[in-house]
XYZ file of C-alpha atoms in Angstrom:
343
model
C -63.128 -27.253 34.672
C -66.533 -25.671 34.175
C -67.474 -22.020 33.835
C -70.882 -20.870 35.127
C -72.518 -17.682 33.835
C -75.582 -16.009 35.320
C -78.026 -14.668 32.715
C -79.929 -11.811 34.358
C -82.369 -11.324 31.481
C -83.954 -14.764 31.922
C -84.021 -17.472 34.619
C -81.069 -19.458 33.253
C -77.440 -20.308 33.886
C -75.029 -20.988 31.008
C -72.432 -23.746 31.534
C -69.162 -23.809 29.567
C -66.701 -26.710 29.477
C -63.207 -25.226 29.399
C -61.690 -28.428 27.999
C -63.709 -28.061 24.792
C -64.246 -24.309 25.107
C -67.909 -24.766 24.302
C -71.327 -24.308 25.883
C -72.503 -27.666 27.210
C -75.671 -26.781 29.108
C -78.237 -24.109 29.916
C -79.856 -24.639 33.305
C -83.405 -23.505 34.085
C -83.304 -21.964 37.555
C -86.956 -21.064 38.002
C -85.977 -17.535 38.996
C -83.854 -14.635 37.732
C -80.394 -15.134 39.166
C -78.211 -12.275 40.306
C -75.257 -13.764 42.172
C -73.398 -17.047 42.327
C -70.493 -18.528 44.263
C -68.986 -22.037 44.113
C -68.250 -24.074 47.195
C -64.551 -24.241 48.001
C -64.476 -27.983 47.308
C -65.986 -27.425 43.847
C -68.918 -29.803 44.291
C -71.694 -27.212 44.526
C -72.656 -23.867 43.074
C -74.817 -21.518 45.132
C -77.056 -19.086 43.247
C -79.125 -16.155 44.533
C -82.251 -14.878 42.780
C -83.810 -11.449 42.395
C -87.463 -12.238 41.777
C -88.013 -15.272 44.004
C -85.591 -14.214 46.801
C -84.103 -17.697 46.972
C -80.759 -19.391 47.392
C -80.254 -22.489 45.229
C -77.607 -25.209 45.459
C -76.542 -26.920 42.228
C -74.563 -30.164 42.003
C -71.623 -29.317 39.707
C -71.221 -32.960 38.665
C -74.829 -33.526 37.573
C -76.080 -29.911 37.115
C -79.139 -30.818 39.204
C -80.678 -28.434 41.734
C -80.116 -30.013 45.155
C -82.307 -27.619 47.144
C -83.733 -24.113 47.134
C -84.775 -21.985 50.085
C -86.644 -18.717 50.569
C -83.997 -16.461 52.116
C -86.128 -13.330 52.576
C -89.139 -14.629 54.529
C -91.566 -13.560 51.828
C -90.567 -9.888 51.762
C -89.968 -8.114 48.446
C -86.207 -8.161 48.184
C -83.364 -8.913 45.787
C -80.512 -11.197 46.782
C -77.235 -10.146 45.167
C -73.644 -11.491 45.084
C -73.048 -13.862 48.042
C -69.982 -15.197 49.792
C -69.595 -18.599 51.432
C -67.516 -19.546 54.466
C -64.232 -21.382 53.928
C -65.651 -24.576 55.459
C -68.598 -24.515 53.006
C -71.121 -24.328 55.845
C -72.648 -20.834 55.772
C -73.601 -18.464 52.945
C -74.121 -14.721 53.327
C -76.305 -13.107 50.641
C -76.771 -9.328 50.387
C -80.416 -8.251 50.616
C -80.187 -5.076 48.585
C -83.529 -3.521 49.636
C -83.282 -4.200 53.375
C -79.686 -3.339 54.419
C -79.089 -6.854 55.693
C -77.473 -10.159 54.793
C -79.555 -13.308 54.476
C -77.780 -16.173 56.218
C -78.216 -19.728 54.920
C -76.774 -22.986 56.227
C -75.705 -24.491 52.917
C -74.947 -27.872 54.432
C -78.621 -28.355 55.317
C -80.229 -25.839 52.957
C -81.904 -24.043 55.873
C -82.455 -20.297 56.190
C -80.956 -19.100 59.487
C -81.993 -15.446 59.616
C -80.751 -11.945 58.872
C -77.572 -10.053 59.686
C -78.128 -6.241 59.652
C -75.378 -4.135 58.075
C -75.387 -0.887 60.049
C -72.730 1.798 60.457
C -72.525 2.788 64.140
C -68.976 4.173 64.087
C -68.660 6.865 61.388
C -70.871 9.423 63.161
C -70.816 9.243 66.988
C -74.262 8.718 68.440
C -75.799 7.888 65.074
C -76.687 4.631 63.383
C -76.931 4.332 59.604
C -78.300 1.372 57.687
C -75.957 0.702 54.760
C -78.247 0.789 51.729
C -78.172 -1.051 48.400
C -76.004 -3.977 49.497
C -74.592 -5.446 46.310
C -71.390 -7.526 46.206
C -69.690 -9.524 48.955
C -66.282 -11.206 48.954
C -64.546 -13.590 51.364
C -61.087 -12.644 52.612
C -58.133 -14.818 51.648
C -57.884 -16.318 55.137
C -61.634 -16.913 55.349
C -62.012 -14.934 58.578
C -64.013 -12.049 57.110
C -66.351 -11.126 54.334
C -66.506 -7.647 52.844
C -69.849 -6.262 51.666
C -70.394 -3.058 49.678
C -73.451 -0.803 49.812
C -73.892 1.166 46.586
C -75.967 4.116 47.753
C -74.598 3.762 51.279
C -71.113 4.440 49.840
C -69.558 2.020 52.289
C -67.801 -1.315 52.551
C -68.287 -3.284 55.766
C -65.785 -5.845 57.067
C -67.669 -8.619 58.878
C -66.256 -11.416 61.043
C -67.546 -14.717 59.638
C -67.467 -16.552 62.986
C -68.913 -13.888 65.277
C -70.989 -12.195 62.524
C -70.020 -8.816 63.930
C -69.014 -5.789 61.871
C -65.363 -5.110 62.655
C -64.796 -2.097 60.421
C -66.663 0.296 58.158
C -64.968 1.974 55.191
C -66.579 5.231 54.024
C -66.003 5.847 50.310
C -66.165 8.811 47.951
C -68.399 7.088 45.421
C -70.954 4.321 44.896
C -69.053 1.003 45.127
C -69.705 -1.717 42.571
C -67.459 -4.786 42.050
C -64.145 -4.815 43.891
C -61.124 -7.088 44.279
C -59.248 -7.877 47.504
C -55.611 -8.810 47.923
C -55.283 -12.034 49.899
C -53.414 -10.263 52.718
C -56.246 -7.690 52.987
C -53.866 -4.770 52.562
C -55.619 -3.332 49.498
C -58.957 -3.342 47.739
C -59.485 -2.180 44.167
C -62.988 -0.727 43.972
C -65.102 0.334 41.010
C -67.651 3.148 41.328
C -70.864 3.655 39.371
C -69.771 6.892 37.713
C -66.023 6.172 37.423
C -64.559 4.566 34.336
C -61.765 2.812 36.188
C -61.237 2.064 39.887
C -59.712 3.303 43.126
C -56.994 1.749 45.261
C -58.210 1.547 48.868
C -55.792 1.045 51.773
C -57.611 -1.407 54.045
C -55.349 -0.586 57.006
C -55.880 3.185 57.017
C -59.159 3.356 55.069
C -57.651 5.968 52.745
C -58.096 6.173 48.995
C -54.526 5.960 47.700
C -55.058 6.300 43.972
C -57.892 6.873 41.538
C -57.349 5.373 38.095
C -59.571 7.056 35.498
C -59.422 5.526 32.026
C -60.466 8.844 30.501
C -62.555 7.606 27.593
C -65.290 9.883 26.322
C -68.653 8.473 27.481
C -70.513 6.781 24.645
C -74.230 7.067 23.943
C -76.206 5.536 26.778
C -73.662 6.459 29.427
C -74.164 10.205 29.056
C -77.577 10.179 30.736
C -78.378 9.876 34.436
C -79.228 6.189 34.248
C -75.795 4.999 35.400
C -77.355 3.072 38.298
C -78.304 0.524 35.628
C -75.239 1.119 33.486
C -72.115 1.732 35.584
C -69.181 2.842 33.454
C -66.964 0.070 34.822
C -68.496 -3.119 36.175
C -65.944 -5.902 36.265
C -62.596 -6.310 38.025
C -60.407 -9.200 39.090
C -56.939 -10.207 40.241
C -55.035 -12.998 38.531
C -54.576 -16.048 40.799
C -50.959 -15.037 41.556
C -52.077 -11.422 42.194
C -49.470 -10.051 39.797
C -52.077 -8.383 37.584
C -55.353 -6.531 38.008
C -57.852 -6.663 35.145
C -60.538 -3.975 35.017
C -63.236 -3.374 32.432
C -64.551 -0.283 30.783
C -68.134 -1.314 30.185
C -68.828 1.935 28.341
C -65.803 1.676 25.999
C -65.918 -2.103 25.359
C -62.452 -2.908 26.639
C -60.430 -4.521 29.406
C -57.298 -2.951 30.834
C -54.546 -4.933 32.535
C -52.409 -3.371 35.281
C -49.356 -4.577 37.178
C -49.713 -5.099 40.936
C -48.738 -3.301 43.102
C -47.427 -0.611 40.719
C -50.696 -0.282 38.765
C -48.775 0.359 35.562
C -50.837 -0.267 32.427
C -49.701 -3.488 30.727
C -52.318 -4.020 28.028
C -55.644 -2.849 26.657
C -57.878 -5.580 25.254
C -60.668 -4.396 22.944
C -64.008 -6.208 22.935
C -66.261 -5.791 19.856
C -68.270 -2.560 20.058
C -71.587 -2.702 21.866
C -70.813 -5.783 23.955
C -70.538 -3.931 27.299
C -68.045 -6.307 29.002
C -68.798 -7.081 32.629
C -67.541 -9.729 35.048
C -64.397 -11.857 34.811
C -63.230 -15.318 35.894
C -59.718 -16.722 35.497
C -58.817 -20.360 35.096
C -57.093 -21.598 38.278
C -53.679 -21.527 36.576
C -54.252 -17.962 35.380
C -53.662 -18.947 31.763
C -57.062 -17.790 30.481
C -59.783 -15.336 31.404
C -63.493 -15.590 30.655
C -65.395 -12.289 30.499
C -69.138 -11.761 30.131
C -70.590 -9.283 27.643
C -74.037 -7.963 28.472
C -74.677 -6.436 25.029
C -76.758 -3.534 26.361
C -79.580 -2.472 24.067
C -81.795 0.166 25.655
C -85.544 -0.299 25.439
C -88.617 1.210 27.058
C -87.887 3.560 29.924
C -84.187 3.626 28.995
C -83.753 0.195 30.560
C -81.717 -2.664 29.079
C -83.782 -5.026 26.917
C -83.952 -8.579 28.190
C -84.500 -10.295 24.851
C -81.052 -9.662 23.343
C -78.607 -12.588 23.770
C -75.229 -11.882 25.321
C -71.861 -13.565 24.971
C -68.825 -14.736 26.924
C -65.326 -14.109 25.565
C -62.291 -16.306 26.247
C -59.024 -14.336 26.428
C -55.458 -15.684 26.426
C -54.007 -14.107 29.581
C -50.441 -14.284 28.251
C -50.875 -12.804 24.770
C -53.986 -10.762 25.722
C -55.633 -11.973 22.510
C -59.279 -13.011 22.185
C -59.463 -16.773 21.615
C -63.171 -17.137 20.922
C -66.589 -15.831 21.866
C -69.490 -18.075 22.890
C -73.245 -17.417 23.129
C -75.094 -16.994 26.427
C -78.548 -15.948 27.497
C -79.519 -12.258 27.717
C -77.663 -9.870 30.048
C -74.953 -12.279 31.309
C -73.060 -10.935 34.303
C -71.493 -12.823 37.217
C -69.205 -15.653 36.232
C -67.097 -18.253 38.047
C -64.698 -20.972 36.996
C -65.028 -24.179 38.999
C -62.698 -27.161 39.190
C -65.085 -30.063 39.636
C -63.438 -32.961 41.478
C -63.968 -36.465 40.115
C -66.403 -38.791 41.841
C -64.507 -40.935 44.333
């Protein structure tokens, strides 16, 4: 099993071999990556870029780039966290500046066009482009993908086959990462200015609970620059959906909750200043890999891009840190991939 880590401070991807728990490769992408998603068969990794507005396909057996395609038609955009259809045919990448999804046929590597994300139901007679599209996730049955708009304060539910918006969830906050139960009954959503998450009922659209960790904001999170430094920016369900792990980026910790009760099970400290972010579990749920962006503010109160980050391996049974490995600067999105043997 391999673990892929996007480094957003440079155009690279860090590759970890779980068998040896070591970094085995650093891939040059030729562009600053933002999102990544593996194919369901484990043979390819699809990466989206911010500065070149491309989608790349990487062979997980050879680590070679198979193809790359301009998915924004030359406009100035940023492609964020994508989702890929269950049959590994079509990828949907959020275009954060244009309120639309870029659609790519990943079987052929061809750009197919754009899918606008517009709210036509919340206010009768009005149409609202959902702004700052950020993270998308495929439903457990593969029929839908869910896409969040940060400043639009919405999550759209989109039918993968028809490419039509079937529902729009209006939120009381700016949504960041979120986690979906496989039966699509609940979503656990992080907001920019909330250290914690909310529990969203996907049947009624109601916010059921708001879990606030209650830590005192540390230096760097007390200013108005939370668009670059959300207080919590990493959340994930264990493969059996018995636990929800959520980070406090500002307090350098992960908290583990039971599902569905949302009782606190454990708090896992990460060394101070590491700003933990995204999470990926091994398929058996035995271990978790978490990225640490190691925020150091520079000019204009923006994170410096010359400070290396790390990835931490955590034992998901004892909740103890096993080891920490080096990455490139500002590591964020991470996925574990079972790579099938060559037949």
